[in-house]
Amino acid sequence: NAGVTQTPKFHILKTGQSMTLQCAQDMNHGYLSWYRQDPGMGLRRIHYSVAAGITDKGEVPDGYNVSRSNTEDFPLRLESAAPSQTSVYFCATSFVPGLQETQYFGPGTRLLVL
Amino acid sequence: AQTVTQSQPEMSVQEAETVTLSCTYDTSESDYYLFWYKQPPSRQMILVIRQEAYKQQNATENRFSVNFQKAAKSFSLKISDSQLGDAAMYFCAYRSTNYGGSQGNLIFGKGTKLSVKP
């Protein structure tokens, strides 16, 4: 099992360009989420999904869109990138939120917006 | 809203010694989960230990243990017999047990950078 995978590992984007960050999990988990990590700060949740077809906003959703068409994949889309979106992005997954389930993180995607 | 505070931006420990990282949190909830995550230079977030608030017994995982003081809202991590591989950023995190808009959300502190001296 690969667990949680994220692609790409690193990407440079110009302001105004669009991009999709990929997240895939093979643990049959229902809950998937995206976090961003900025220097000197902990992670903050962007969007999340509790099942295929269901997504919801996290605490810092502006500028990002998500979709969930199946259990495995949860892509994060930046429609028009801004320098403020320079960050490290993590995908996290758990079986069922709110219960005694630990969230497992992917390896992260480092994004630089110029 | 819940908050998590890690008051030690950096800590240092000698190899084989013991170090304690501090974490305090603020919440009005009675049931919740607390976590310590380790982030080495690879940036991978690795779960170190987890504590359920309803459990009075402190969690332990090999060389890692916590001191959970619910009334004081304190959740410190003790690393015994420190090893070079323990050098990393350590994040304390809180998660509510409630469903609704905050479900599954991990609230992180800003982290403590731990250095291990040989």
PDB file of C-alpha atoms in Angstrom, chain B residues 4-106:
ATOM      1  CA  VAL B   4      -3.093  25.646  20.625  1.00  0.00           C
ATOM      2  CA  THR B   5       0.037  27.336  21.954  1.00  0.00           C
ATOM      3  CA  GLN B   6       3.593  26.057  21.904  1.00  0.00           C
ATOM      4  CA  SER B   7       5.676  28.538  23.854  1.00  0.00           C
ATOM      5  CA  GLN B   8       9.091  27.113  23.005  1.00  0.00           C
ATOM      6  CA  PRO B   9      10.103  27.948  19.414  1.00  0.00           C
ATOM      7  CA  GLU B  10      13.354  25.995  19.805  1.00  0.00           C
ATOM      8  CA  MET B  11      14.730  23.398  22.189  1.00  0.00           C
ATOM      9  CA  SER B  12      17.980  21.532  22.390  1.00  0.00           C
ATOM     10  CA  VAL B  13      18.892  18.248  24.067  1.00  0.00           C
ATOM     11  CA  GLN B  14      21.994  16.140  24.424  1.00  0.00           C
ATOM     12  CA  GLU B  15      21.861  12.699  22.886  1.00  0.00           C
ATOM     13  CA  ALA B  16      20.593  10.079  25.375  1.00  0.00           C
ATOM     14  CA  GLU B  17      19.116  12.767  27.630  1.00  0.00           C
ATOM     15  CA  THR B  18      15.455  13.579  28.255  1.00  0.00           C
ATOM     16  CA  VAL B  19      13.604  16.617  26.957  1.00  0.00           C
ATOM     17  CA  THR B  20      10.080  17.919  27.490  1.00  0.00           C
ATOM     18  CA  LEU B  21       8.184  19.992  24.945  1.00  0.00           C
ATOM     19  CA  SER B  22       5.314  22.135  26.184  1.00  0.00           C
ATOM     20  CA  CYS B  23       1.859  22.628  24.749  1.00  0.00           C
ATOM     21  CA  THR B  24      -1.185  24.399  26.127  1.00  0.00           C
ATOM     22  CA  TYR B  25      -4.589  24.688  24.552  1.00  0.00           C
ATOM     23  CA  ASP B  26      -7.819  26.510  25.061  1.00  0.00           C
ATOM     24  CA  THR B  27     -11.220  24.927  24.605  1.00  0.00           C
ATOM     25  CA  SER B  28     -14.666  24.895  26.146  1.00  0.00           C
ATOM     26  CA  GLU B  29     -15.267  21.307  25.092  1.00  0.00           C
ATOM     27  CA  SER B  30     -15.011  18.402  27.493  1.00  0.00           C
ATOM     28  CA  ASP B  31     -14.147  15.707  24.986  1.00  0.00           C
ATOM     29  CA  TYR B  32     -11.460  16.011  22.348  1.00  0.00           C
ATOM     30  CA  TYR B  33      -8.220  14.497  21.088  1.00  0.00           C
ATOM     31  CA  LEU B  34      -4.684  15.768  21.359  1.00  0.00           C
ATOM     32  CA  PHE B  35      -1.778  14.804  19.160  1.00  0.00           C
ATOM     33  CA  TRP B  36       1.921  15.312  18.767  1.00  0.00           C
ATOM     34  CA  TYR B  37       3.239  15.232  15.217  1.00  0.00           C
ATOM     35  CA  LYS B  38       6.877  15.152  14.189  1.00  0.00           C
ATOM     36  CA  GLN B  39       8.057  16.879  11.025  1.00  0.00           C
ATOM     37  CA  PRO B  40      11.652  16.057  10.031  1.00  0.00           C
ATOM     38  CA  PRO B  41      13.459  17.983   7.278  1.00  0.00           C
ATOM     39  CA  SER B  42      11.723  15.776   4.720  1.00  0.00           C
ATOM     40  CA  ARG B  43       8.524  17.653   5.702  1.00  0.00           C
ATOM     41  CA  GLN B  44       6.593  14.428   6.205  1.00  0.00           C
ATOM     42  CA  MET B  45       4.109  14.778   9.079  1.00  0.00           C
ATOM     43  CA  ILE B  46       4.494  11.756  11.331  1.00  0.00           C
ATOM     44  CA  LEU B  47       2.175  10.964  14.204  1.00  0.00           C
ATOM     45  CA  VAL B  48       4.115  10.522  17.435  1.00  0.00           C
ATOM     46  CA  ILE B  49       1.419  10.048  20.023  1.00  0.00           C
ATOM     47  CA  ARG B  50      -2.284  10.539  20.616  1.00  0.00           C
ATOM     48  CA  GLN B  51      -4.308  11.240  23.775  1.00  0.00           C
ATOM     49  CA  GLU B  52      -8.059  11.028  24.234  1.00  0.00           C
ATOM     50  CA  ALA B  53      -9.296  13.651  26.698  1.00  0.00           C
ATOM     51  CA  TYR B  54     -11.654  11.255  28.460  1.00  0.00           C
ATOM     52  CA  LYS B  55      -8.744   9.000  29.390  1.00  0.00           C
ATOM     53  CA  GLN B  56      -6.946   9.929  32.589  1.00  0.00           C
ATOM     54  CA  GLN B  57      -3.996   7.692  31.847  1.00  0.00           C
ATOM     55  CA  ASN B  58      -1.171   9.387  29.982  1.00  0.00           C
ATOM     56  CA  ALA B  59      -0.354   7.916  26.590  1.00  0.00           C
ATOM     57  CA  THR B  60       3.044   6.360  25.950  1.00  0.00           C
ATOM     58  CA  GLU B  61       4.744   5.122  22.799  1.00  0.00           C
ATOM     59  CA  ASN B  62       8.163   3.632  23.434  1.00  0.00           C
ATOM     60  CA  ARG B  63      10.461   6.566  24.299  1.00  0.00           C
ATOM     61  CA  PHE B  64       7.657   9.108  23.929  1.00  0.00           C
ATOM     62  CA  SER B  65       5.180   9.911  26.669  1.00  0.00           C
ATOM     63  CA  VAL B  66       2.840  12.733  27.472  1.00  0.00           C
ATOM     64  CA  ASN B  67       1.835  14.563  30.609  1.00  0.00           C
ATOM     65  CA  PHE B  68      -1.828  15.399  30.084  1.00  0.00           C
ATOM     66  CA  GLN B  69      -3.249  17.834  32.612  1.00  0.00           C
ATOM     67  CA  LYS B  70      -6.870  18.366  31.590  1.00  0.00           C
ATOM     68  CA  ALA B  71      -7.771  20.961  34.186  1.00  0.00           C
ATOM     69  CA  ALA B  72      -4.699  23.003  33.333  1.00  0.00           C
ATOM     70  CA  LYS B  73      -5.217  22.391  29.599  1.00  0.00           C
ATOM     71  CA  SER B  74      -1.644  21.284  29.257  1.00  0.00           C
ATOM     72  CA  PHE B  75      -0.253  18.527  27.050  1.00  0.00           C
ATOM     73  CA  SER B  76       3.527  18.165  27.183  1.00  0.00           C
ATOM     74  CA  LEU B  77       5.639  15.623  25.315  1.00  0.00           C
ATOM     75  CA  LYS B  78       8.561  13.894  26.992  1.00  0.00           C
ATOM     76  CA  ILE B  79      11.221  12.266  24.855  1.00  0.00           C
ATOM     77  CA  SER B  80      13.478   9.907  26.757  1.00  0.00           C
ATOM     78  CA  ASP B  81      16.890   8.663  25.641  1.00  0.00           C
ATOM     79  CA  SER B  82      16.958  11.233  22.840  1.00  0.00           C
ATOM     80  CA  GLN B  83      18.408  10.106  19.539  1.00  0.00           C
ATOM     81  CA  LEU B  84      19.821  12.032  16.601  1.00  0.00           C
ATOM     82  CA  GLY B  85      16.824  10.965  14.571  1.00  0.00           C
ATOM     83  CA  ASP B  86      14.512  12.792  16.953  1.00  0.00           C
ATOM     84  CA  ALA B  87      15.712  16.127  15.607  1.00  0.00           C
ATOM     85  CA  ALA B  88      12.694  17.716  13.932  1.00  0.00           C
ATOM     86  CA  MET B  89       9.842  20.169  14.291  1.00  0.00           C
ATOM     87  CA  TYR B  90       7.236  18.973  16.716  1.00  0.00           C
ATOM     88  CA  PHE B  91       3.663  20.117  16.452  1.00  0.00           C
ATOM     89  CA  CYS B  92       0.960  19.835  19.057  1.00  0.00           C
ATOM     90  CA  ALA B  93      -2.544  19.530  17.626  1.00  0.00           C
ATOM     91  CA  TYR B  94      -6.116  19.520  18.910  1.00  0.00           C
ATOM     92  CA  ARG B  95      -9.147  17.898  17.358  1.00  0.00           C
ATOM     93  CA  SER B  96     -12.722  18.203  18.456  1.00  0.00           C
ATOM     94  CA  THR B  97     -14.969  15.153  18.681  1.00  0.00           C
ATOM     95  CA  ASN B  98     -17.925  17.195  17.492  1.00  0.00           C
ATOM     96  CA  TYR B  99     -19.526  16.723  14.120  1.00  0.00           C
ATOM     97  CA  GLY B 100     -20.510  19.713  12.062  1.00  0.00           C
ATOM     98  CA  GLY B 101     -18.375  22.303  10.349  1.00  0.00           C
ATOM     99  CA  SER B 102     -15.293  21.649  12.432  1.00  0.00           C
ATOM    100  CA  GLN B 103     -15.329  17.901  12.095  1.00  0.00           C
ATOM    101  CA  GLY B 104     -11.957  16.377  11.530  1.00  0.00           C
ATOM    102  CA  ASN B 105     -10.171  19.706  11.727  1.00  0.00           C
ATOM    103  CA  LEU B 106      -6.759  19.563  13.367  1.00  0.00           C
TER     104      LEU B 106
END
